[in-house]
Coordinates of C-alpha atoms in Angstrom, one line a residue:
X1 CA 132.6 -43.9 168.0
X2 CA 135.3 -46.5 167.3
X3 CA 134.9 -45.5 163.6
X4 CA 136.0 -41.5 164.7
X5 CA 138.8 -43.0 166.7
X6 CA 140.3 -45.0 163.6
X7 CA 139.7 -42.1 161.1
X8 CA 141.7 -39.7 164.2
X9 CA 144.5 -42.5 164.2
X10 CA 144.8 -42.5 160.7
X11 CA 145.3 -38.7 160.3
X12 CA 147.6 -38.5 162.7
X13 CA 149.9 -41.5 161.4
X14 CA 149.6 -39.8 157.9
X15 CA 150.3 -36.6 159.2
X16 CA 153.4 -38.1 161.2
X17 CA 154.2 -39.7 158.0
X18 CA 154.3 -36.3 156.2
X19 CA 156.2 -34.3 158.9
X20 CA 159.0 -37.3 158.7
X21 CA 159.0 -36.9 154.9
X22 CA 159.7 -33.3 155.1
X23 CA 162.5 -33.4 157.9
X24 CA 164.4 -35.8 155.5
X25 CA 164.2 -34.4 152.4
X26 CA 165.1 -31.0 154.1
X27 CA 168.2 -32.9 155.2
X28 CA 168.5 -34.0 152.7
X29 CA 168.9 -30.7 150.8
X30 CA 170.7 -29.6 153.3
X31 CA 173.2 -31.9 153.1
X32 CA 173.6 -31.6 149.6
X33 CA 174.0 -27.6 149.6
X34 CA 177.1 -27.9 152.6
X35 CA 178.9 -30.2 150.4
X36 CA 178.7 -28.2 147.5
X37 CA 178.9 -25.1 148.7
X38 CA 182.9 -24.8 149.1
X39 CA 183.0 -26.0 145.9
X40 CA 180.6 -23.2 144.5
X41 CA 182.6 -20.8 146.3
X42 CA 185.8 -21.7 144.9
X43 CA 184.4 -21.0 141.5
X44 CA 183.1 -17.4 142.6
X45 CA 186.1 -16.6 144.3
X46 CA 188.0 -17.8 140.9
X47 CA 185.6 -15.9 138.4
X48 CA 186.1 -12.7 141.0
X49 CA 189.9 -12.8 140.8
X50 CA 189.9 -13.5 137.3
X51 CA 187.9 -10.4 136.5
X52 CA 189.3 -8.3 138.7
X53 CA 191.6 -6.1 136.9
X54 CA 190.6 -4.5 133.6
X55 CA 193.1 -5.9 131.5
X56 CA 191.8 -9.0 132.3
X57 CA 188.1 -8.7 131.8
X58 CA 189.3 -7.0 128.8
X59 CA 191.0 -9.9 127.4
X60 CA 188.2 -12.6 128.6
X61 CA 185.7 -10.6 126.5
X62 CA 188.0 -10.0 123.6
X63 CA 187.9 -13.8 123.8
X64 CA 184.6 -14.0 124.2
X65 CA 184.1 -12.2 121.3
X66 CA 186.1 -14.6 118.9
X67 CA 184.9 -17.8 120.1
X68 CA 180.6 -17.1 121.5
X69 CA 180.9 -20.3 123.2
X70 CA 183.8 -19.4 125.6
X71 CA 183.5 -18.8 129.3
X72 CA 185.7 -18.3 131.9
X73 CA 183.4 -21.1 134.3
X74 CA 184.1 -23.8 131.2
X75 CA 187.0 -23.0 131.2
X76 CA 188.1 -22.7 135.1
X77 CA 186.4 -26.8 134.9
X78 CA 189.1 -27.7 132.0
X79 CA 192.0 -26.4 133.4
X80 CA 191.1 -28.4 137.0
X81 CA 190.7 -31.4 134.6
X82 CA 194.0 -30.8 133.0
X83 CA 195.6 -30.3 136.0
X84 CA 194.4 -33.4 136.9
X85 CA 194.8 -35.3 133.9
X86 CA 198.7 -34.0 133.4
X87 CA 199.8 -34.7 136.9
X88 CA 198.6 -38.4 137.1
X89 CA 199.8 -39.0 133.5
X90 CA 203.4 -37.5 134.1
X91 CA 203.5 -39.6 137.8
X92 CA 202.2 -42.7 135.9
X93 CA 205.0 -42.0 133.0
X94 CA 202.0 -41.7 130.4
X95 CA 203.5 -40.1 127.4
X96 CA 200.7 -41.1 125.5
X97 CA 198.1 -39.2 127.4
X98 CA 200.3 -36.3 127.8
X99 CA 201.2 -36.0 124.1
X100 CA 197.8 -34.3 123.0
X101 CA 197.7 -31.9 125.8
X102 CA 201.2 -30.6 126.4
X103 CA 202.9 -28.0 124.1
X104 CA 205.9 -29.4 121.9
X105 CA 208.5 -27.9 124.0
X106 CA 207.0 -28.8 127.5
X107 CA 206.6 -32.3 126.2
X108 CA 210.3 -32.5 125.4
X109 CA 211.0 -31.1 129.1
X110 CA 208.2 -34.0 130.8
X111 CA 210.1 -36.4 128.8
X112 CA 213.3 -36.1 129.6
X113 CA 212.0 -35.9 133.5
X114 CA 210.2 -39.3 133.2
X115 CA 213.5 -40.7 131.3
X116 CA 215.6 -39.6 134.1
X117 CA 213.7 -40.5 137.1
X118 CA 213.3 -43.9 135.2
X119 CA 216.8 -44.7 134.6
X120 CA 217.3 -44.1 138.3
X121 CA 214.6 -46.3 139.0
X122 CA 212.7 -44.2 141.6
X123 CA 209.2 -44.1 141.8
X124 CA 207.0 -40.8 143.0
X125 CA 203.8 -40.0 144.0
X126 CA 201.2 -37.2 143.5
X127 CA 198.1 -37.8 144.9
X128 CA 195.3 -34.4 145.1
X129 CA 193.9 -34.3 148.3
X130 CA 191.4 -31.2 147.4
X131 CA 190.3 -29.2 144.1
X132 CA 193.6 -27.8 142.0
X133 CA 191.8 -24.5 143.0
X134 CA 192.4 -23.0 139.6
X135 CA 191.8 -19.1 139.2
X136 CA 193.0 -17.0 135.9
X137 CA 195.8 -14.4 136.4
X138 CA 195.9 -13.1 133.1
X139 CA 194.8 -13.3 129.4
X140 CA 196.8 -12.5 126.4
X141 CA 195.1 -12.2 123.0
X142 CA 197.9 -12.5 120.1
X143 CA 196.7 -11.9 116.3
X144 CA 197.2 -16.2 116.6
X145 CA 196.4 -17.7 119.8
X146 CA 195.4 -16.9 122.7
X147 CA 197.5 -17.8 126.5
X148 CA 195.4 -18.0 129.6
X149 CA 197.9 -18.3 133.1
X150 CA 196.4 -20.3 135.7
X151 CA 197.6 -20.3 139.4
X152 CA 196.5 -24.4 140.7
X153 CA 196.7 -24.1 144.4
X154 CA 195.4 -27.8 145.4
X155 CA 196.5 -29.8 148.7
X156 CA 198.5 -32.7 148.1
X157 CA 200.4 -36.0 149.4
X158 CA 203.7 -35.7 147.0
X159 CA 206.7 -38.4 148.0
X160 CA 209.4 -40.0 145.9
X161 CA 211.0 -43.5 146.7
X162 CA 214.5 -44.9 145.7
X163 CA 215.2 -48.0 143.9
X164 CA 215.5 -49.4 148.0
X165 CA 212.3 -48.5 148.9
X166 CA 213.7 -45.2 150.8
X167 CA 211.9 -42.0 150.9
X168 CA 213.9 -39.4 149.6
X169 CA 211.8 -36.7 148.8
X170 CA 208.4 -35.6 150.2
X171 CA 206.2 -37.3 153.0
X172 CA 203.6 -39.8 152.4
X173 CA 202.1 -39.1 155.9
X174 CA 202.4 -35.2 155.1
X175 CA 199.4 -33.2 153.6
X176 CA 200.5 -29.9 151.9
X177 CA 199.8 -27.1 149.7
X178 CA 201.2 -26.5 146.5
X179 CA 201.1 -23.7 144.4
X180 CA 201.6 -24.3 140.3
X181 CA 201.4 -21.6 137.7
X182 CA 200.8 -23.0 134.3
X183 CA 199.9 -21.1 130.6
X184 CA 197.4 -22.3 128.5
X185 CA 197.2 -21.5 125.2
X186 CA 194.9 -22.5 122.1
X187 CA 195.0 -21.5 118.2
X188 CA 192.5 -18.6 117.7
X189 CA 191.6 -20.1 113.9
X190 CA 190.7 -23.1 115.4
X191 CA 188.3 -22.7 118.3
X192 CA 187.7 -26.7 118.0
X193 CA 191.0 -27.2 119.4
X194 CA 192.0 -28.3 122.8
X195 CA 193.8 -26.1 125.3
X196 CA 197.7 -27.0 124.9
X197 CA 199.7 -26.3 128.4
X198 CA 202.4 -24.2 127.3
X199 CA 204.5 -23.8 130.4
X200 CA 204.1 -24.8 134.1
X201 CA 205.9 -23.5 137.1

């Protein structure tokens, strides 16, 4: 009898056990599908506005075509990364970093910004607060390259200081949204080569 009571316990504390392990890995799962899901949606609602007009599905298979291992996902994750990457660097006064990813003439123009904000001795800010949000406006296949504009629409905490500390641009305490159009372009004979930003706005 005592025997039956034990063996009852012990089913029921394994089966408690079980149910437990399920309601935490659902959670679990759960959890992990919320967080990602705004991400994932961002992507969709990218690809679906970057394939919305002919023209531009057009031109994305056109590129397609040249270079098999294109696709407008891979590419949607570069240009964030960019983004990223260029923003930071031209803050930080990185010419080095920005050198390989910034077209000759844009370089000049990031340049001459960093010089000049220098010599006055002010320091800025940039600091992303969400995803650059990037989504593909248009695609233009030349006989040469190819030049992909991206609209970046991230959230951001963007401030400048004076040589005295004072704020004179921007608010550190102030979370907004920002709205940068930038070209990419990239040497068709070369499919190797990395995406060169050839203008912002």
């Amino acid at each position: 009898m005592t025997e039956s009571i034990n063996l009852n316990n012990t089913i029921y504390l394994v089966s408690l056990f079980l149910f437990y392990w399920m309601l935490v890995n659902l959670a679990s799962q759960n959890y992990k599908t919320s967080s990602d899901l705004s991400e994932t949606k961002k992507q969709q609602l990218a690809l679906r506005d970057a394939e919305s007009t002919p023209s531009t599905r057009s031109a994305l298979n056109v590129l397609h075509d040249i270079d098999p291992d294109f696709t407008a996902e891979d590419f949607l994750s570069y240009a964030a990364k960019t983004y990223e990457i260029v923003t930071k660097a031209f803050i930080a006064g990185d010419l080095q970093t920005l050198r390989p990813l910034l077209d000759a003439t844009v370089l000049v123009t990031f340049e001459q910004e960093i010089e000049a904000r220098q010599s006055r001795r002010e320091f800025s800010e940039f600091i992303l607060i969400s995803d650059p949000s990037p989504t593909i406006l248009g695609v233009a296949v030349e006989p040469e390259r190819v030049q992909v504009t991206v609209l970046f629409s991230p959230e951001v905490v963007h401030f400048t200081r004076s040589s005295e500390n004072t704020i004179i641009d921007g608010d550190p305490k102030k979370v907004v949204q920002v709205h940068h159009t930038w070209m990419l372009s990239r040497q068709l004979s070369n499919p190797d080569q990395p995406w060169q930003v050839l203008s912002t706005a």
